[in-house]
Short mmCIF file of C-alpha atoms and ligand atoms in Angstrom, two decimals:
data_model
loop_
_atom_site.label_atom_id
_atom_site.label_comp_id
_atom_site.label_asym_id
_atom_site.label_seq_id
_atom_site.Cartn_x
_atom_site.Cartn_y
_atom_site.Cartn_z
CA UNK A 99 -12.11 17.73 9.47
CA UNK A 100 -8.80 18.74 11.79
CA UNK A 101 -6.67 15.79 12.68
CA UNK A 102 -7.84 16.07 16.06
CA UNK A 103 -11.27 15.18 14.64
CA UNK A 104 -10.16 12.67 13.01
CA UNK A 105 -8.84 10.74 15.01
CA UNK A 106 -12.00 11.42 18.00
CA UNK A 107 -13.59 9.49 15.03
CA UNK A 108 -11.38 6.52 14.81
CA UNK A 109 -11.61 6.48 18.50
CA UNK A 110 -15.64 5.85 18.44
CA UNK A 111 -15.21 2.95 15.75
CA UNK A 112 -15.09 -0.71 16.48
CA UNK A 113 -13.08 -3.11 14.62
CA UNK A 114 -13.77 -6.73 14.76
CA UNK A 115 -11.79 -7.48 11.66
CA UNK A 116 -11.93 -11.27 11.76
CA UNK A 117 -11.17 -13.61 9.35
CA UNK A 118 -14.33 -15.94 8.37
CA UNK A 119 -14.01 -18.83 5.93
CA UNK A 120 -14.93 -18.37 2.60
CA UNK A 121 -17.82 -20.79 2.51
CA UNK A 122 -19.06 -18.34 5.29
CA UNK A 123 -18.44 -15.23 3.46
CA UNK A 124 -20.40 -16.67 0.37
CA UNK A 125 -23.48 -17.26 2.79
CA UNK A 126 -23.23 -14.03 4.30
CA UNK A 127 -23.31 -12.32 0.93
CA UNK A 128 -26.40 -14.37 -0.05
CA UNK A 129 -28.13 -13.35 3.36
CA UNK A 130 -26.46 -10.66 4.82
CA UNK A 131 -27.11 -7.99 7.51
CA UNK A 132 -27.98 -4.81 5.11
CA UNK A 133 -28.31 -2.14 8.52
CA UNK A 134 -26.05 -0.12 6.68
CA UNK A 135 -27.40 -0.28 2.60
CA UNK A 136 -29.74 1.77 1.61
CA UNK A 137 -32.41 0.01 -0.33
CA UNK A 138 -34.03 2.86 -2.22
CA UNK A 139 -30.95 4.83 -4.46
CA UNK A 140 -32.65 3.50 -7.75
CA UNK A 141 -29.30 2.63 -9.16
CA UNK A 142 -28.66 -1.04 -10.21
CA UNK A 143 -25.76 -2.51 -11.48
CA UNK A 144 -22.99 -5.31 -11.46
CA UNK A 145 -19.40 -4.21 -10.33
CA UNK A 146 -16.71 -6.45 -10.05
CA UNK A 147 -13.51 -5.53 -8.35
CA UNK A 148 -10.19 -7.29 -8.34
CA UNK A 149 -8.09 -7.12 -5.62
CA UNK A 150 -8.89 -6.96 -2.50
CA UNK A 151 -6.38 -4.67 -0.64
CA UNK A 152 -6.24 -0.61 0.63
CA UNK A 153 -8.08 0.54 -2.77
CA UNK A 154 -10.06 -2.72 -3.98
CA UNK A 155 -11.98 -3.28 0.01
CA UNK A 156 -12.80 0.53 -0.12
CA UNK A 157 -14.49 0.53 -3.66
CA UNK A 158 -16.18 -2.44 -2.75
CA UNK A 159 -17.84 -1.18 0.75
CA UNK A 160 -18.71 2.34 -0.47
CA UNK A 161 -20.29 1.20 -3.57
CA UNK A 162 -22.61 -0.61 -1.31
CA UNK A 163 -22.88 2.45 0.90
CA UNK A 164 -23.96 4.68 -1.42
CA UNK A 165 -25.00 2.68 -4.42
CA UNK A 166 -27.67 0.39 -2.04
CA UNK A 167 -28.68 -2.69 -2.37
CA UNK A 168 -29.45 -2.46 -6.23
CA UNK A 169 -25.68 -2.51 -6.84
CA UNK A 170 -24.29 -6.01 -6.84
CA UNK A 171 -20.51 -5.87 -5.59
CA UNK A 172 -18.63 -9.08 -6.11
CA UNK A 173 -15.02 -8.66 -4.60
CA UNK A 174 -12.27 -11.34 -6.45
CA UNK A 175 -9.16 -11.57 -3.75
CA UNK A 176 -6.42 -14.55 -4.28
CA UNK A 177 -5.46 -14.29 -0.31
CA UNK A 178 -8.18 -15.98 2.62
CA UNK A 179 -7.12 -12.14 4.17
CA UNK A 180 -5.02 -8.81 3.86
CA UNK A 181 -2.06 -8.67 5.33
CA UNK A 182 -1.07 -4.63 5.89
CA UNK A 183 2.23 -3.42 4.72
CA UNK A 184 1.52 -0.23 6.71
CA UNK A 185 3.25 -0.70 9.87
CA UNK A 186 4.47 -4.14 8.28
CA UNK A 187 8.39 -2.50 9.34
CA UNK A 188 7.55 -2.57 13.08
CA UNK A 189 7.22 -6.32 12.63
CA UNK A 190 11.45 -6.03 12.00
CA UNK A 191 11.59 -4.36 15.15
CA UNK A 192 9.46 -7.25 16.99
CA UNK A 193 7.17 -4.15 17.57
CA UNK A 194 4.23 -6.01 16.22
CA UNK A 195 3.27 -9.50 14.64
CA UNK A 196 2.24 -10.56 10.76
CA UNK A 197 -0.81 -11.45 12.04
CA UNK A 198 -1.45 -8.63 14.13
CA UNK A 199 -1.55 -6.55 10.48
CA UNK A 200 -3.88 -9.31 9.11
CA UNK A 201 -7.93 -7.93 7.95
CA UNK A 202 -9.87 -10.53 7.38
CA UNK A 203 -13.43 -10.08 4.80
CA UNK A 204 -16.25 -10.91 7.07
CA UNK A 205 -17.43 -7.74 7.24
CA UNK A 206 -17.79 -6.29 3.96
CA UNK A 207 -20.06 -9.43 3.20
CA UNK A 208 -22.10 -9.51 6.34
CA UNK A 209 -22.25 -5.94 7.13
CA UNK A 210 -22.35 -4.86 3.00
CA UNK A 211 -23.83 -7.82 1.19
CA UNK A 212 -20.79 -7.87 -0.82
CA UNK A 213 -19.98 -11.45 -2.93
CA UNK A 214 -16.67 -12.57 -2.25
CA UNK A 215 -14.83 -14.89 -4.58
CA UNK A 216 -11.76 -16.00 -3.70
CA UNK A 217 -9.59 -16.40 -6.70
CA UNK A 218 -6.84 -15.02 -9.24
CA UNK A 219 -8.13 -13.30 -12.46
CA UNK A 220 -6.01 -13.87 -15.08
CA UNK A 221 -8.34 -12.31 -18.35
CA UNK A 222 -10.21 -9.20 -18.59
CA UNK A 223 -12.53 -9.23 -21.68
CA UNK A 224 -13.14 -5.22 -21.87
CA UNK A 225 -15.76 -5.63 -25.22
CA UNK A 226 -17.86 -8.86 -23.78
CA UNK A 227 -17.55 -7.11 -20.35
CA UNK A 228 -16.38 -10.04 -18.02
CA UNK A 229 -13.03 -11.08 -16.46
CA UNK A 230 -11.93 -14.78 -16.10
CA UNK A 231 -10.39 -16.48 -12.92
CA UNK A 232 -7.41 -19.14 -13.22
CA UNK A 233 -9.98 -22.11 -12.21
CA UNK A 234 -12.09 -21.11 -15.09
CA UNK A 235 -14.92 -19.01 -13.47
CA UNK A 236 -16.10 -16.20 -15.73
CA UNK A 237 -17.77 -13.26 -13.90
CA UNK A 238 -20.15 -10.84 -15.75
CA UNK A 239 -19.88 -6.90 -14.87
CA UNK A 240 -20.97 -3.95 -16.04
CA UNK A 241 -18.09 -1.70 -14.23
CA UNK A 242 -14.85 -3.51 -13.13
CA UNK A 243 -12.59 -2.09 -10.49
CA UNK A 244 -8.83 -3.35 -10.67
CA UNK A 245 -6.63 -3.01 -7.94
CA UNK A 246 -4.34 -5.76 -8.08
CA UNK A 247 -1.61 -3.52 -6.06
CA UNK A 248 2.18 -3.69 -7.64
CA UNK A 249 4.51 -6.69 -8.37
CA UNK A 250 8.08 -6.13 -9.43
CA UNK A 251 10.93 -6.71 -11.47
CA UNK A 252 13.50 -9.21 -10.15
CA UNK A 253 17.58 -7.72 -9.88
CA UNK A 254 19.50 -10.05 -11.75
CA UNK A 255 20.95 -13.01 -9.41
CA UNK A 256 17.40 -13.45 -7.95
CA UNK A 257 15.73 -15.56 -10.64
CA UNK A 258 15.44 -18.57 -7.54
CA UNK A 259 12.96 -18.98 -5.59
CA UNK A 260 16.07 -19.74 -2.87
CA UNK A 261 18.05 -16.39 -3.69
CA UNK A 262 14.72 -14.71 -3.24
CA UNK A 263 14.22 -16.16 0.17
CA UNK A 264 18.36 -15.30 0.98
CA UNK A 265 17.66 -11.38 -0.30
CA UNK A 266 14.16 -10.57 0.80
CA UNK A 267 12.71 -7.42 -0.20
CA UNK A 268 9.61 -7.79 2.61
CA UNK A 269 7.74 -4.91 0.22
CA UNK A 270 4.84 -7.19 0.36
CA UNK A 271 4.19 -7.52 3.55
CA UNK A 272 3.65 -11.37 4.88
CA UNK A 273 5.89 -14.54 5.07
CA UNK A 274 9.36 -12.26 3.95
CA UNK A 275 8.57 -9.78 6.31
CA UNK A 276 8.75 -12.60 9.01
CA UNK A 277 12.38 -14.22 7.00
CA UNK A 278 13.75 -10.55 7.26
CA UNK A 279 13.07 -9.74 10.99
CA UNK A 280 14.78 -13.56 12.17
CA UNK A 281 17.54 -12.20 9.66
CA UNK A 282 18.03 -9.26 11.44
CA UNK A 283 17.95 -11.52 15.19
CA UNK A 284 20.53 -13.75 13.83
CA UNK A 285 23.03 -10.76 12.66
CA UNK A 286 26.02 -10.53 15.54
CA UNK A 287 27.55 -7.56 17.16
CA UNK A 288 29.32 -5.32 14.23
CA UNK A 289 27.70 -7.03 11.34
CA UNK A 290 26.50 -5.17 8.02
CA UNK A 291 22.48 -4.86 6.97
CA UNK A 292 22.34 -3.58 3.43
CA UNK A 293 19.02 -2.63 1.47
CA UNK A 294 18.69 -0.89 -1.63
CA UNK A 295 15.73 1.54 -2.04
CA UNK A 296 14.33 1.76 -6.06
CA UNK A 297 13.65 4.49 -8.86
CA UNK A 298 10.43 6.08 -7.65
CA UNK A 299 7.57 5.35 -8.19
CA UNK A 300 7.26 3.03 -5.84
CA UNK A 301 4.62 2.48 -3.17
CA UNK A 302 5.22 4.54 -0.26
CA UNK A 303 8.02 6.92 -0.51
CA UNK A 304 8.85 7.52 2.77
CA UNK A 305 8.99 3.75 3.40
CA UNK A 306 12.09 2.90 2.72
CA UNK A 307 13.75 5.34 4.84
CA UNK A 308 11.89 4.56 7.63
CA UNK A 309 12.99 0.75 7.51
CA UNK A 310 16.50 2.15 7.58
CA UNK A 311 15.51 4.01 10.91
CA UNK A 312 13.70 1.11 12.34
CA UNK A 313 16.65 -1.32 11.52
CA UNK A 314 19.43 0.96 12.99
CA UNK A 315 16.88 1.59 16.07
CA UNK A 316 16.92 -1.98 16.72
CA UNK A 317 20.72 -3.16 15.84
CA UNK A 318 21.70 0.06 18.00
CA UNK A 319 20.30 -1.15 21.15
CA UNK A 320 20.33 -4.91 19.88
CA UNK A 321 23.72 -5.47 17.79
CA UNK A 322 26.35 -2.79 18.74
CA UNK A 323 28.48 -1.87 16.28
CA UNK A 324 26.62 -2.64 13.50
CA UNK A 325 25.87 -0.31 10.43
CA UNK A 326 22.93 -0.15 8.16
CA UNK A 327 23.86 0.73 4.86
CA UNK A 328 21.39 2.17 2.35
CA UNK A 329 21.38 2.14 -0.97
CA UNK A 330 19.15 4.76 -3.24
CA UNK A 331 18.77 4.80 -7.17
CA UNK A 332 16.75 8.25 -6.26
CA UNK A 333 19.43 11.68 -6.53
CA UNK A 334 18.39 11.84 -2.65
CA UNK A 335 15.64 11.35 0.08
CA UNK A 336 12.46 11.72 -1.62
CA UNK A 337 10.07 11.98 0.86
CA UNK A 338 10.29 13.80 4.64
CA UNK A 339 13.86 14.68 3.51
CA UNK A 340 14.10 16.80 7.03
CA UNK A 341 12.95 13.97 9.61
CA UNK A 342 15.10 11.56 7.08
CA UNK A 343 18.21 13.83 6.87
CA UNK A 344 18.00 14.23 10.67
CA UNK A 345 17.48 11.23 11.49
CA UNK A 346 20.53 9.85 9.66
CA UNK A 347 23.05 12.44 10.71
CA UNK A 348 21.70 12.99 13.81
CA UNK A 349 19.54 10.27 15.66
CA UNK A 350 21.60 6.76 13.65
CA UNK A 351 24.53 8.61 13.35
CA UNK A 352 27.46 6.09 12.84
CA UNK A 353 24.93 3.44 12.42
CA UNK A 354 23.19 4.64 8.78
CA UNK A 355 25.20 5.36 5.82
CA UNK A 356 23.16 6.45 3.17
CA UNK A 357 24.48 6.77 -0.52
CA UNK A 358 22.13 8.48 -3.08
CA UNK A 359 21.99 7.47 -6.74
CA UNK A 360 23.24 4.54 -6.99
CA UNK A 361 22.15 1.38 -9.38
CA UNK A 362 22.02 -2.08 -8.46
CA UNK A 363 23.78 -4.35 -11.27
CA UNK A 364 23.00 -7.51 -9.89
CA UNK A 365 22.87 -9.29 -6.49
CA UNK A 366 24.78 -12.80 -5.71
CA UNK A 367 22.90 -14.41 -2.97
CA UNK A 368 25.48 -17.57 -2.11
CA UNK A 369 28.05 -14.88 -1.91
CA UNK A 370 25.87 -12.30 -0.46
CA UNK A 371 27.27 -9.97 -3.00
CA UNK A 372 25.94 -6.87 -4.48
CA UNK A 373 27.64 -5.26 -7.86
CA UNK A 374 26.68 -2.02 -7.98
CA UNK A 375 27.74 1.88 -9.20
CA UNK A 376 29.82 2.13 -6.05
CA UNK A 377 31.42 -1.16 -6.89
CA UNK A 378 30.90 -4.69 -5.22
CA UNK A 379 29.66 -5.21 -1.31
CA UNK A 380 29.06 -7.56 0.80
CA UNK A 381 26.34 -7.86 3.60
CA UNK A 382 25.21 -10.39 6.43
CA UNK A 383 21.70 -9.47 5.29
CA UNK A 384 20.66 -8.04 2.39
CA UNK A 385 17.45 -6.55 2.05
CA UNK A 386 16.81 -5.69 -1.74
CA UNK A 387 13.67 -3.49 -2.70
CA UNK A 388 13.26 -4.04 -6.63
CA UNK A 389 11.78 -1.87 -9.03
CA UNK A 390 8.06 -1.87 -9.18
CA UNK A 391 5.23 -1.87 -12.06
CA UNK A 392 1.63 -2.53 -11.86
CA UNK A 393 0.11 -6.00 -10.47
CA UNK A 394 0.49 -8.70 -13.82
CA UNK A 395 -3.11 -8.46 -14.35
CA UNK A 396 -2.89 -5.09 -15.98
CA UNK A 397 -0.21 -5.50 -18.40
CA UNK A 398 -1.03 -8.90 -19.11
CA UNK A 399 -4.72 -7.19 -19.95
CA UNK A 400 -3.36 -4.27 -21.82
CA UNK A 401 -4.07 -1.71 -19.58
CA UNK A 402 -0.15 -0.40 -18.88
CA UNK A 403 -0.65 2.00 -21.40
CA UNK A 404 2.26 4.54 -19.43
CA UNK A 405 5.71 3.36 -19.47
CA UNK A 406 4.43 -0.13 -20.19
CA UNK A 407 4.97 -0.17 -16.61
CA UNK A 408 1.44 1.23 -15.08
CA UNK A 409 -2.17 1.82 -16.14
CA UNK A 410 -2.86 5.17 -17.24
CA UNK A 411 -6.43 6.73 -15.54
CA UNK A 412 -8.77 9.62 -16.14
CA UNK A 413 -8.58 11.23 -12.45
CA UNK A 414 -12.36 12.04 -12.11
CA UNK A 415 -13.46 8.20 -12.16
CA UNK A 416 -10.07 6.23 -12.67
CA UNK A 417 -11.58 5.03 -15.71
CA UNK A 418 -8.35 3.32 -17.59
CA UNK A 419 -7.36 5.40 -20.93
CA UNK A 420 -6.62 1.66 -22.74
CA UNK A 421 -10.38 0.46 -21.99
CA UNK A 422 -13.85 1.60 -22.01
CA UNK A 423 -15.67 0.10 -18.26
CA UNK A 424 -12.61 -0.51 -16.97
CA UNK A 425 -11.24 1.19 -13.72
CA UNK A 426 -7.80 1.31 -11.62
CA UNK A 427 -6.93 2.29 -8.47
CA UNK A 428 -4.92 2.30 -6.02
CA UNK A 429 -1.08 1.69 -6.84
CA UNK A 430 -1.77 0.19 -10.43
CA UNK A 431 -2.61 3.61 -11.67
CA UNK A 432 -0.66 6.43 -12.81
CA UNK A 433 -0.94 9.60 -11.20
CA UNK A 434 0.40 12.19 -9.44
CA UNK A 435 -0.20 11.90 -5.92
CA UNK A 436 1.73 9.02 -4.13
CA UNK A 437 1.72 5.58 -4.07
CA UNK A 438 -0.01 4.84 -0.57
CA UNK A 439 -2.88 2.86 1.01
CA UNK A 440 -4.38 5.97 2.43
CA UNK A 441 -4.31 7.37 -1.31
CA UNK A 442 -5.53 3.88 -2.61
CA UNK A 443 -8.75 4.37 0.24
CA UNK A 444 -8.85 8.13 -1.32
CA UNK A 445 -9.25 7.00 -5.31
CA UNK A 446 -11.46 4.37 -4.03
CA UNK A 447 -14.09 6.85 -2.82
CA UNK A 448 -13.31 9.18 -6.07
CA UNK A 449 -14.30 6.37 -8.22
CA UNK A 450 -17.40 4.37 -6.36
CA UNK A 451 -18.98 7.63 -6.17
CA UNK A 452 -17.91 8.18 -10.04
CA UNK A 453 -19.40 4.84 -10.94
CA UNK A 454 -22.49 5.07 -9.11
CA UNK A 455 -23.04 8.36 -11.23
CA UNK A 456 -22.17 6.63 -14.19
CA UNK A 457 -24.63 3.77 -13.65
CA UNK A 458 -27.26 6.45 -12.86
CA UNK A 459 -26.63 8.38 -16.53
CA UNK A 460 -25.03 11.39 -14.20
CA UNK A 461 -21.69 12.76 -14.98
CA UNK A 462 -18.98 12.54 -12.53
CA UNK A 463 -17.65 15.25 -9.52
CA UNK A 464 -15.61 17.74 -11.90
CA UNK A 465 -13.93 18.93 -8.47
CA UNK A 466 -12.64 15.97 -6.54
CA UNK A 467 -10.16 16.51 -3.63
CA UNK A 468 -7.80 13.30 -2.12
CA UNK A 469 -6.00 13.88 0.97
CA UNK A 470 -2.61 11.53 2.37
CA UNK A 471 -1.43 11.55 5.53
CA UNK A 472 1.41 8.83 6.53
CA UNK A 473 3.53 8.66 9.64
CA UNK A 474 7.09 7.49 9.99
CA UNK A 475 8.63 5.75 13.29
CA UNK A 476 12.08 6.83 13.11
CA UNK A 477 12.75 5.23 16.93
CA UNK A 478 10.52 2.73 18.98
CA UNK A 479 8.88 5.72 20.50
CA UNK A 480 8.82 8.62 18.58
CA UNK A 481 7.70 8.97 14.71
CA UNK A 482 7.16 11.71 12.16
CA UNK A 483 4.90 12.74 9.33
CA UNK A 484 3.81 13.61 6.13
CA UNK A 485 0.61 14.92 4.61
CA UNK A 486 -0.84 16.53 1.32
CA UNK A 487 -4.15 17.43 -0.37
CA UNK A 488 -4.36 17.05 -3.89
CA UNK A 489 -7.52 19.24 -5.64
CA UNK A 490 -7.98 18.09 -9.57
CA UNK A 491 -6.73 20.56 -11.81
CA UNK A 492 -8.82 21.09 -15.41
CA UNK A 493 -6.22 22.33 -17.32
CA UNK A 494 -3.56 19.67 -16.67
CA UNK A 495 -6.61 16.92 -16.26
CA UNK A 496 -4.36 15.91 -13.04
CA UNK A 497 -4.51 15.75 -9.07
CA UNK A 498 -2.48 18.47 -8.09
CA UNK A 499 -1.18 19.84 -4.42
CA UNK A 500 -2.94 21.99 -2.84
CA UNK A 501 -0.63 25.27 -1.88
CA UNK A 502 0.35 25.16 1.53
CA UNK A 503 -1.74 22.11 2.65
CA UNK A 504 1.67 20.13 2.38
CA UNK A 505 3.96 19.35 4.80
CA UNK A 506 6.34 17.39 7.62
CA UNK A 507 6.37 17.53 10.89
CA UNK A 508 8.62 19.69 12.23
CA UNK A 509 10.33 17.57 14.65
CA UNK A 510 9.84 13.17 15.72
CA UNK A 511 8.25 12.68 18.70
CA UNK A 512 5.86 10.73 21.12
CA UNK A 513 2.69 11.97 20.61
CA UNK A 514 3.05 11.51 16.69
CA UNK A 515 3.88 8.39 17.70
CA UNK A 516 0.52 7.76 19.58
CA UNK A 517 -1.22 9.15 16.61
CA UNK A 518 0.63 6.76 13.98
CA UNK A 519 -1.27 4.00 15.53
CA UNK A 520 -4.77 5.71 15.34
CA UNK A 521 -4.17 6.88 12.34
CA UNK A 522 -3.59 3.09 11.14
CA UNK A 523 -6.75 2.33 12.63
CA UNK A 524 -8.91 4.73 11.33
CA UNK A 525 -7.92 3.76 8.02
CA UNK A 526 -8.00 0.00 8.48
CA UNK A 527 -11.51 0.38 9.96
CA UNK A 528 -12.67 2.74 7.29
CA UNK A 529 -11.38 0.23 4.44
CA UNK A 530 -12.25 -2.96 6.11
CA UNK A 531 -14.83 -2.47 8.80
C1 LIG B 38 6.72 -1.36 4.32
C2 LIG B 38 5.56 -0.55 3.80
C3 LIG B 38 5.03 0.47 4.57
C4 LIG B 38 3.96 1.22 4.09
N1 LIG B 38 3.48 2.24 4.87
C5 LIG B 38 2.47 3.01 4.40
C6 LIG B 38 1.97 4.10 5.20
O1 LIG B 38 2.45 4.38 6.30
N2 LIG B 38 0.94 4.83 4.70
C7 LIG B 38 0.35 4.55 3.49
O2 LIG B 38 -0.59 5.24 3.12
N3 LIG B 38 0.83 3.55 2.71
C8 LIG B 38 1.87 2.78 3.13
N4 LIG B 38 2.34 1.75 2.34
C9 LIG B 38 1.82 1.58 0.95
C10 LIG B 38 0.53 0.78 0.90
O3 LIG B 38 0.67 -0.48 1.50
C11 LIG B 38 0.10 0.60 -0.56
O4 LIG B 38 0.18 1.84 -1.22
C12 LIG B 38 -1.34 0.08 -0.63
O5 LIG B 38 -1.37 -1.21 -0.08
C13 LIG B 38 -1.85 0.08 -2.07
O6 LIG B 38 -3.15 -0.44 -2.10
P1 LIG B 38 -3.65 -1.28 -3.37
O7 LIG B 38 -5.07 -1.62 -3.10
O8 LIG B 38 -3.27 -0.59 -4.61
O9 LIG B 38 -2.75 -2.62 -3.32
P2 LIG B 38 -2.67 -3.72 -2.19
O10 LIG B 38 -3.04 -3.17 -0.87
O11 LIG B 38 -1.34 -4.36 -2.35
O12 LIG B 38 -3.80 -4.77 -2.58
C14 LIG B 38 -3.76 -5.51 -3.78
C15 LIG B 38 -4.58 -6.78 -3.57
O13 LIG B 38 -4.89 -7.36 -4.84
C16 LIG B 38 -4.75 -8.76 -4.77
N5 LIG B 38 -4.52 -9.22 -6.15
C17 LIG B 38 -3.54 -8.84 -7.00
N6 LIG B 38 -3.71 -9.39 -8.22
C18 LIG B 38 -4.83 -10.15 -8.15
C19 LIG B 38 -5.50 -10.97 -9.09
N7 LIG B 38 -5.06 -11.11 -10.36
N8 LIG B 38 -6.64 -11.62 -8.70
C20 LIG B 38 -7.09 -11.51 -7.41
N9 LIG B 38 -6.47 -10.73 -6.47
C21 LIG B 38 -5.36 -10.06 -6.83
C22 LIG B 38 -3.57 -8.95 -3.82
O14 LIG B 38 -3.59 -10.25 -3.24
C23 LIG B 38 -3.84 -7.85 -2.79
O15 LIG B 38 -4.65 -8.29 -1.72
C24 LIG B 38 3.40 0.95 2.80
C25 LIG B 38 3.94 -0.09 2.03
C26 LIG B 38 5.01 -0.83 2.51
C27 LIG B 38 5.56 -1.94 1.67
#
């Protein structure tokens, strides 16, 4: 499919993404609208997927898709609804709401017939096969999906709760998000927006970068004289390092100063302090994005088997390397290609169809091929982009790039701009529609 196609597809899909209540949802599932299941695969089984974001909403729909109705799907999800971190920085820019980025479930349980509990799952019993939620409920499976997304590890300084809401890092995209952007309204003319970008991995590489456009886009036209200044523990721009390096010479020249390699000691939020390799600094915001490691239900379950940090996965199904039945997705796992929603969506797919062949005594596809595209505002109007196929490779047992099928755009503008957005729908649509 060219990306023309693609997005002639996203085009001809509806939405209606609406948030139902969860007494609702648990009807629906009991008595839903199967249109859309098939009801004669043969396979049968009992899934249970934690997490209910980019990778966790995808396994759950397309195991219904494919699996049909003999597959039970019960999808555990601590939030009422998703809140999307992609495009979550145009909410700095007053570009777009938090609740304009917010997917409600309705429709995988009426449209998919898939059991929603809402709920945190604390214990994973790999050898009885069943996980346990904080309130006590204990759900049977005989596959489990996690994809509990990241959490991360706090700079010193920010043990509070109130120095956390002083130095927001907004990398989860909801109520800081919102604390950051009045941050940003209540800076004056001249004043000094810091943010620190971490060690990779960390979801979405380009991210960062782009924040630092978005901010200087808006303080430029907003707060004259003010500077963004970025700080990176990574030896330089690791993603789109042309659209980046441009636009911080070129477009937010005088506004961004970017240092590379630098390591955060600790950050004093009364002060509004940070102590870092280049010495101490002060900003009127600070904007602090931590190191990340797998969601706490994976290491608290044993599963962080690389780095202690993230859950080590055989590519073909995601099946974890620590447990037998056990699968991870999405930005939990570690692999080679990046840590994005559209690659979360991509594993998804990889391992429902994976699973379904397990639970029908098949093996899995020895070929599997992911594919990441992401876009980067870099202005209000104009964006760039970033895209890669990744083909499994049998020697390495790994996703590899594909030669040549990598790339950036060659220069920001408009009409990338215009596709950004249905890009972002396609993808929202095909995870939560
Ligand atoms: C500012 C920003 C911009 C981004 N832009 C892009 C982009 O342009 N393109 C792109 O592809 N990616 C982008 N990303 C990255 C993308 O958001 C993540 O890679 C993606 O969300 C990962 O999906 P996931 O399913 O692994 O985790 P998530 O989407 O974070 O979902 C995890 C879910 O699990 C739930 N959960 C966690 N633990 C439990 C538990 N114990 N019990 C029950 N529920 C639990 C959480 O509540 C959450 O809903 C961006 C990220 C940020 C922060």
């Amino acid at each position: 499919m060219n990306r023309r196609d693609f997005f002639r597809l996203a085009s001809m899909a509806g939405l209606g993404a609406t948030a139902a209540s969860w007494t609702q949802l648990a009807g629906a599932a009991t008595a839903p609208q199967l249109g859309t299941v098939p009801t004669n695969t043969g396979i049968t089984g009992r899934v249970v997927v934690i997490g209910g974001g980019m990778g966790g909403a995808s396994v759950a729909k397309y195991l219904r898709l494919w699996g049909g109705t003999g597959v039970s799907v019960t999808l555990v999800e601590r939030d009422s609804a998703y809140t999307s971190n992609i495009l979550s920085n145009l909410v700095l820019n007053g570009q777009r709401t938090i609740t304009s980025l917010q997917y409600g479930y309705s429709n995988l349980a009426s449209r998919y017939g898939i059991r929603m509990v809402k709920g945190d799952v604390t214990n994973i019993d790999p050898v009885g096969h069943s996980v346990s939620l904080a309130d006590g409920t204990k759900l049977p499976y005989d596959r489990l999906v996690v994809a509990p997304g990241v959490d991360f590890d706090l700079y010193p300084g920010l043990e509070t709760a109130a120095a956390q809401a002083k130095v927001p890092h907004a990398w989860k995209a909801g109520v800081q998000t919102t604390q950051l952007r009045n941050m940003m309204v209540n800076m004056k003319a001249g004043q000094t927006f810091v943010m620190s970008i971490p060690a990779k991995p960390y979801r979405c590489p380009p991210g960062p970068y782009e924040r630092a456009c978005v901010v200087a886009d808006w303080l430029k036209k907003n707060r004259p004289g003010s500077k963004v200044i970025v700080l990176d523990a990574n030896p330089g721009i690791i993603a789109e390092p042309l659209a980046f390096a441009n636009a911080f010479d070129v477009v937010h020249k005088g506004v961004i100063e970017y240092h590379s390699g630098v390591t955060i000691n600790s950050i004093d939020a009364t002060t509004m302090t940070l102590n870092t390799s280049l010495g101490n600094l002060k900003g009127n915001v600070i904007n602090a994005i931590p190191p990340h490691r797998a969601g706490k239900v994976v290491a608290s379950n044993g599963l962080a088997n690389v780095g202690g940090r993230w859950a080590g996965v055989d590519v073909l199904t995601y099946q974890s390397t620590a447990a037998p039945g056990v699968h991870v997705i999405g930005d939990a796992s570690a692999t080679t290609q990046p840590k994005a929603g559209h690659i979360a969506n991509q594993e998804a797919k990889i391992c429902a169809d994976a699973i379904l062949r397990l639970l029908s005594g098949r093996s899995p596809d020895p070929s599997p091929i992911t594919n990441s595209a992401c876009y980067s505002p870099i202005t209000s109007d104009t964006a760039s982009w970033l895209t890669a196929i990744f083909a499994y490779d049998p020697v390495s047992g790994t996703m590899q790039p594909v030669p040549g099928a990598a790339g950036e755009a060659p220069t920001r503008s408009k009409d990338n701009y215009e596709e950004m957005i249905k890009w972002f729908n396609t993808l929202m649509e095909d995870s939560f529609a």
